[in-house]
Short mmCIF file of C-alpha atoms and ligand atoms in Angstrom, two decimals:
data_model
loop_
_atom_site.label_atom_id
_atom_site.label_comp_id
_atom_site.label_asym_id
_atom_site.label_seq_id
_atom_site.Cartn_x
_atom_site.Cartn_y
_atom_site.Cartn_z
CA MET A 47 16.11 10.00 -113.64
CA SER A 48 15.85 9.10 -117.31
CA SER A 49 14.82 11.97 -119.52
CA ALA A 50 13.88 9.54 -122.32
CA PHE A 51 11.20 8.07 -120.06
CA VAL A 52 9.78 11.49 -119.30
CA VAL A 53 9.50 12.21 -123.01
CA ILE A 54 7.65 8.96 -123.73
CA LEU A 55 5.18 9.60 -120.93
CA ALA A 56 4.54 13.13 -122.12
CA ALA A 57 3.98 11.91 -125.68
CA ALA A 58 1.54 9.21 -124.58
CA PHE A 59 -0.40 11.74 -122.56
CA PHE A 60 -0.59 14.13 -125.47
CA PHE A 61 -1.73 11.58 -128.07
CA GLY A 62 -4.25 10.14 -125.62
CA HIS A 63 -6.02 13.47 -125.53
CA LEU A 64 -6.12 14.36 -129.21
CA PRO A 65 -9.59 15.33 -130.44
CA ARG A 66 -11.45 12.38 -131.91
CA SER A 67 -13.84 13.99 -134.36
CA SER A 68 -13.44 11.22 -136.97
CA TYR A 69 -13.59 8.44 -134.42
CA THR A 70 -16.07 5.57 -134.78
CA LEU A 71 -16.70 3.27 -131.88
CA PRO A 72 -16.03 -0.41 -132.69
CA CYS A 73 -18.74 -1.60 -130.28
CA SER A 74 -22.19 -0.55 -129.05
CA PRO A 75 -22.09 2.02 -126.26
CA GLY A 76 -22.11 0.32 -122.88
CA GLN A 77 -21.03 -2.98 -124.46
CA CYS A 78 -17.32 -2.38 -125.14
CA GLN A 79 -15.16 -5.14 -123.70
CA LEU A 80 -11.69 -5.27 -122.21
CA SER A 81 -9.11 -3.63 -124.56
CA ASP A 82 -11.76 -2.27 -126.95
CA ALA A 83 -11.07 1.32 -127.96
CA CYS A 84 -13.28 3.89 -126.25
CA THR A 85 -13.69 7.60 -125.68
CA ASN A 86 -15.36 7.53 -122.26
CA SER A 87 -16.24 5.03 -119.56
CA ARG A 88 -19.96 4.94 -120.38
CA GLU A 89 -19.05 3.06 -123.56
CA CYS A 90 -17.37 0.25 -121.59
CA SER A 91 -19.21 -2.71 -120.04
CA ARG A 92 -19.79 -2.86 -116.31
CA GLY A 93 -16.64 -3.08 -114.23
CA LEU A 94 -14.51 -1.43 -116.91
CA PHE A 95 -13.34 2.14 -117.30
CA CYS A 96 -11.94 4.04 -120.26
CA SER A 97 -8.35 5.28 -120.04
CA ALA A 98 -5.00 5.32 -121.76
CA CYS A 99 -2.25 3.64 -119.76
CA ALA A 100 0.73 5.93 -120.30
CA ALA A 101 3.07 3.50 -118.54
CA ASP A 102 2.22 0.88 -121.16
CA GLY A 103 2.85 3.36 -123.97
CA ASP A 104 -0.83 3.31 -124.96
CA ALA A 105 -1.58 6.21 -127.23
CA ALA A 106 -5.32 5.56 -127.50
CA SER A 107 -7.85 4.96 -124.74
CA ALA A 108 -9.24 1.48 -124.19
CA CYS A 109 -11.59 -0.19 -121.72
CA HIS A 110 -9.64 -1.27 -118.64
CA ARG A 111 -10.67 -3.37 -115.68
CA TYR A 112 -10.76 -1.51 -112.39
CA GLN A 113 -11.42 -4.31 -109.95
CA ALA A 114 -9.43 -7.50 -109.47
CA THR A 115 -11.27 -10.67 -108.55
CA ASP A 116 -11.06 -11.27 -104.82
CA VAL A 117 -9.36 -14.66 -104.78
CA ILE A 118 -10.63 -15.43 -101.29
CA SER A 119 -14.16 -15.47 -102.69
CA ILE A 120 -13.25 -18.12 -105.29
CA LYS A 121 -11.99 -20.87 -103.06
CA GLY A 122 -10.81 -20.51 -99.48
CA GLY A 123 -8.53 -22.76 -97.57
CA LEU A 124 -5.58 -23.45 -99.88
CA ALA A 125 -2.01 -22.58 -98.94
CA PHE A 126 -1.31 -18.86 -99.18
CA ASN A 127 1.21 -19.37 -101.99
CA LYS A 128 -1.39 -21.10 -104.20
CA TYR A 129 -3.13 -17.81 -104.87
CA SER A 130 -2.19 -14.79 -106.96
CA TRP A 131 -2.31 -11.49 -105.10
CA LEU A 132 -2.50 -8.27 -107.05
CA THR A 133 0.45 -6.09 -106.01
CA THR A 134 1.13 -2.42 -106.69
CA HIS A 135 4.65 -1.06 -107.10
CA ASN A 136 5.31 2.26 -105.33
CA SER A 137 1.72 2.02 -104.10
CA PHE A 138 2.08 5.41 -102.40
CA ALA A 139 3.31 7.35 -105.48
CA ILE A 140 -0.22 8.49 -106.29
CA LEU A 141 -1.03 11.08 -108.91
CA GLY A 142 -2.73 14.05 -107.28
CA GLU A 143 -1.55 13.21 -103.75
CA PRO A 144 -1.16 16.67 -102.17
CA SER A 145 2.38 17.53 -101.11
CA GLN A 146 3.08 18.52 -97.51
CA THR A 147 6.69 19.46 -98.27
CA GLY A 148 6.66 21.80 -101.26
CA PRO A 149 6.72 21.04 -104.99
CA ARG A 150 7.34 17.38 -105.85
CA THR A 151 9.68 16.16 -108.61
CA THR A 152 9.41 12.41 -108.97
CA PHE A 153 7.60 9.64 -110.82
CA TYR A 154 4.04 8.58 -110.14
CA ASN A 155 2.96 4.95 -110.41
CA GLN A 156 -0.66 4.96 -109.20
CA GLU A 157 -3.93 6.78 -109.77
CA ASP A 158 -5.96 5.23 -106.93
CA THR A 159 -5.55 6.08 -103.26
CA VAL A 160 -4.41 3.14 -101.13
CA THR A 161 -7.97 2.74 -99.81
CA ASP A 162 -9.28 2.63 -103.39
CA GLN A 163 -6.52 0.16 -104.31
CA LEU A 164 -7.71 -2.06 -101.45
CA ASN A 165 -11.34 -1.74 -102.50
CA ASN A 166 -10.35 -2.55 -106.07
CA GLY A 167 -8.63 -5.78 -105.06
CA VAL A 168 -4.97 -4.90 -104.44
CA ARG A 169 -3.67 -7.13 -101.66
CA ALA A 170 0.06 -6.38 -101.63
CA PHE A 171 1.86 -3.05 -101.46
CA MET A 172 5.43 -2.06 -102.23
CA LEU A 173 6.36 0.84 -99.97
CA ASP A 174 9.64 2.77 -99.85
CA MET A 175 10.24 3.88 -96.26
CA TYR A 176 12.72 6.53 -95.13
CA ASP A 177 13.65 8.37 -91.94
CA PHE A 178 12.42 11.91 -92.61
CA LEU A 179 11.36 14.89 -90.48
CA HIS A 180 11.77 12.87 -87.25
CA ASP A 181 9.31 10.29 -88.50
CA ILE A 182 9.12 7.54 -91.16
CA TRP A 183 7.86 8.69 -94.54
CA LEU A 184 6.96 7.13 -97.87
CA CYS A 185 9.21 8.73 -100.47
CA HIS A 186 10.04 7.98 -104.07
CA SER A 187 13.65 8.99 -103.72
CA PHE A 188 17.24 7.95 -104.41
CA GLY A 189 20.53 7.43 -102.59
CA GLY A 190 18.73 6.26 -99.45
CA VAL A 191 17.67 9.81 -98.54
CA CYS A 192 14.21 11.37 -98.63
CA TYR A 193 13.87 15.01 -99.71
CA GLY A 194 10.94 17.40 -99.60
CA PHE A 195 10.61 17.05 -103.38
CA THR A 196 10.48 13.23 -103.26
CA ALA A 197 8.27 12.86 -100.16
CA PHE A 198 4.66 11.66 -100.27
CA GLU A 199 3.42 11.29 -96.72
CA PRO A 200 4.15 9.88 -93.26
CA ALA A 201 4.01 6.08 -93.56
CA ILE A 202 1.60 5.80 -90.65
CA ASN A 203 -1.18 7.40 -92.70
CA THR A 204 -1.00 4.65 -95.30
CA LEU A 205 -0.60 1.92 -92.69
CA LYS A 206 -3.72 3.18 -90.93
CA GLU A 207 -5.67 2.84 -94.18
CA ILE A 208 -4.49 -0.78 -94.30
CA GLU A 209 -5.37 -1.31 -90.64
CA LEU A 210 -8.89 -0.03 -91.23
CA PHE A 211 -9.31 -2.45 -94.14
CA LEU A 212 -8.04 -5.44 -92.11
CA ALA A 213 -10.31 -4.50 -89.21
CA SER A 214 -13.36 -4.20 -91.49
CA ASN A 215 -12.56 -7.32 -93.55
CA PRO A 216 -11.72 -10.11 -91.12
CA SER A 217 -10.89 -12.72 -93.75
CA GLU A 218 -8.61 -10.58 -95.93
CA ILE A 219 -4.82 -10.88 -95.97
CA ILE A 220 -2.40 -8.10 -96.90
CA THR A 221 1.30 -8.18 -97.77
CA ILE A 222 3.70 -5.25 -97.46
CA PHE A 223 7.10 -5.24 -99.18
CA ILE A 224 9.31 -2.53 -97.69
CA GLU A 225 12.15 -0.99 -99.62
CA ASP A 226 13.77 -0.14 -96.34
CA TYR A 227 15.98 2.90 -95.75
CA VAL A 228 14.96 3.26 -92.11
CA THR A 229 17.86 3.24 -89.64
CA SER A 230 16.22 4.88 -86.61
CA ALA A 231 16.28 2.48 -83.65
CA ASN A 232 13.34 0.05 -83.84
CA GLY A 233 11.79 2.51 -86.27
CA LEU A 234 9.64 0.01 -88.14
CA THR A 235 8.53 -1.78 -84.97
CA LYS A 236 7.38 1.50 -83.47
CA LEU A 237 5.65 2.46 -86.72
CA PHE A 238 3.66 -0.77 -87.11
CA THR A 239 2.77 -0.74 -83.42
CA ALA A 240 1.51 2.85 -83.63
CA ALA A 241 -0.55 1.94 -86.71
CA GLY A 242 -2.28 -0.86 -84.76
CA LEU A 243 -0.94 -3.52 -87.13
CA LYS A 244 1.06 -5.72 -84.75
CA LYS A 245 -2.01 -7.77 -83.87
CA TYR A 246 -2.23 -9.04 -87.46
CA TRP A 247 1.50 -9.85 -87.76
CA PHE A 248 2.46 -13.11 -89.49
CA PRO A 249 5.41 -14.35 -87.43
CA VAL A 250 8.70 -15.00 -89.19
CA SER A 251 8.92 -18.33 -87.35
CA SER A 252 5.88 -19.60 -89.32
CA MET A 253 7.30 -18.68 -92.73
CA PRO A 254 8.68 -21.57 -94.82
CA LYS A 255 12.36 -21.04 -95.62
CA ASP A 256 12.77 -23.80 -98.18
CA GLY A 257 10.29 -22.72 -100.83
CA GLY A 258 7.63 -25.04 -99.33
CA ASP A 259 3.94 -24.34 -98.81
CA TRP A 260 2.77 -21.57 -96.54
CA LEU A 261 -0.07 -21.90 -94.02
CA THR A 262 -3.52 -22.11 -95.55
CA LEU A 263 -5.78 -19.08 -95.71
CA THR A 264 -8.07 -20.74 -93.17
CA GLU A 265 -5.19 -21.14 -90.72
CA MET A 266 -3.94 -17.62 -91.29
CA VAL A 267 -7.39 -16.11 -90.73
CA SER A 268 -8.12 -18.19 -87.62
CA ARG A 269 -4.77 -17.21 -86.05
CA ASN A 270 -5.18 -13.61 -87.23
CA TYR A 271 -1.87 -13.86 -89.12
CA ARG A 272 -3.25 -11.51 -91.75
CA LEU A 273 -0.38 -9.12 -92.38
CA LEU A 274 2.84 -10.29 -94.02
CA VAL A 275 5.69 -7.79 -93.87
CA PHE A 276 9.00 -8.14 -95.69
CA THR A 277 12.00 -5.82 -95.49
CA SER A 278 14.90 -5.34 -97.87
CA ASN A 279 17.28 -4.88 -94.90
CA ILE A 280 18.74 -8.26 -93.90
CA THR A 281 19.67 -7.17 -90.36
CA LYS A 282 16.09 -6.59 -89.27
CA GLU A 283 15.05 -10.22 -89.24
CA SER A 284 17.22 -10.89 -86.20
CA SER A 285 16.89 -7.44 -84.63
CA GLU A 286 13.16 -6.75 -85.12
CA ALA A 287 11.71 -10.08 -86.37
CA ILE A 288 10.79 -8.56 -89.72
CA ALA A 289 11.23 -11.12 -92.49
CA TYR A 290 14.10 -10.47 -94.90
CA ASN A 291 12.43 -10.36 -98.31
CA TRP A 292 14.89 -12.46 -100.30
CA ARG A 293 14.81 -15.33 -97.82
CA TYR A 294 11.13 -15.96 -98.65
CA VAL A 295 10.20 -14.20 -101.86
CA ASN A 296 10.82 -15.12 -105.46
CA GLU A 297 10.48 -12.36 -108.03
CA ASN A 298 10.75 -12.55 -111.74
CA GLN A 299 12.73 -9.84 -113.54
CA TYR A 300 10.83 -6.54 -113.52
CA GLY A 301 9.90 -5.00 -116.85
CA ASP A 302 9.21 -6.77 -120.10
CA SER A 303 12.06 -9.28 -119.92
CA GLY A 304 10.52 -10.97 -116.88
CA MET A 305 7.24 -11.55 -118.68
CA GLN A 306 8.54 -13.83 -121.43
CA SER A 307 7.15 -17.27 -120.72
CA GLN A 308 10.04 -19.13 -122.36
CA THR A 309 12.93 -17.57 -120.46
CA CYS A 310 11.17 -16.51 -117.24
CA THR A 311 14.23 -14.96 -115.64
CA ASN A 312 14.35 -13.98 -111.99
CA ARG A 313 15.59 -10.67 -110.74
CA ALA A 314 19.08 -11.00 -109.36
CA GLU A 315 18.14 -10.92 -105.67
CA SER A 316 15.69 -13.86 -105.89
CA VAL A 317 16.76 -16.95 -104.01
CA PHE A 318 14.70 -19.65 -105.67
CA LYS A 319 15.16 -20.96 -109.16
CA CYS A 320 12.65 -19.69 -111.65
CA GLN A 321 9.70 -22.07 -111.92
CA GLU A 322 8.00 -22.54 -115.28
C1 NAG B 515 19.88 -1.94 -91.98
O1 NAG B 515 19.41 -1.53 -90.74
C2 NAG B 515 20.42 -1.31 -89.77
C3 NAG B 515 19.71 -1.03 -88.45
O2 NAG B 515 18.89 0.09 -88.57
C4 NAG B 515 21.32 -0.18 -90.24
O3 NAG B 515 22.35 0.03 -89.29
C5 NAG B 515 21.91 -0.54 -91.59
O4 NAG B 515 22.64 0.57 -92.09
C6 NAG B 515 20.80 -0.89 -92.56
N1 NAG B 515 21.39 -1.41 -93.79
C7 NAG B 515 21.10 -0.91 -94.98
C8 NAG B 515 21.75 -1.56 -96.13
O5 NAG B 515 20.35 0.02 -95.13
#
């Protein structure tokens, strides 16, 4: 855990809440646009909310978007890989999530519940899964072990939120990336079965292995292949038919260095060459 990071977060939080007695709004109330400074959400245009993003180092509040465009509504029928899908990292590390295992000491990445993330347009979730308390839990932990102070909740709770969304939205498609520390026998298979998610499973045999096009959205919806699951554990593709992430997924370098359009470096595990 980096103490420097903690300090930066604390500072951003503090400055974001300084009194603003001398503050003048740069736009008419209710008309402020994306990135305009604001003091509360009523000043922002529809679909925007006022907040400081501590993770971005924002000291002052600005109007932020809270809903992503649902790409399915723009144009259906293209190959799955032709769309961009909003993904949350550590989707389960939600600020304010009550602890069932005593005080928690870890980082938080999200403010929305998973159901709110879904309703706001998130279509892919990065979930860290661990064997814990004779079950599989979502934990933001280290060393491959979940502790009471790094635990969030049993994974099935979150998967059931996703199941409910898939059941209620028959043309939506969800992806789950598992950072996988589960070693209990057939643990993930049992978990996804218990959550009622097996019926939406996109089979590994239909995934392109050469970087080629995926099935189209129309095909995926008509076959009910609406849940893509990837694991970080290479052994589970042959043992449990869960796709090994780095055989199918290309990721640019996380953090700022992966967002420079000229260099566009991949993270080390990515199989494919970086595409400009
Ligand atoms: C992958 O899963 C298998 C089967 O549960 C387990 O034996 C192995 O230790 C896991 N590997 C890693 C790197 O976690």
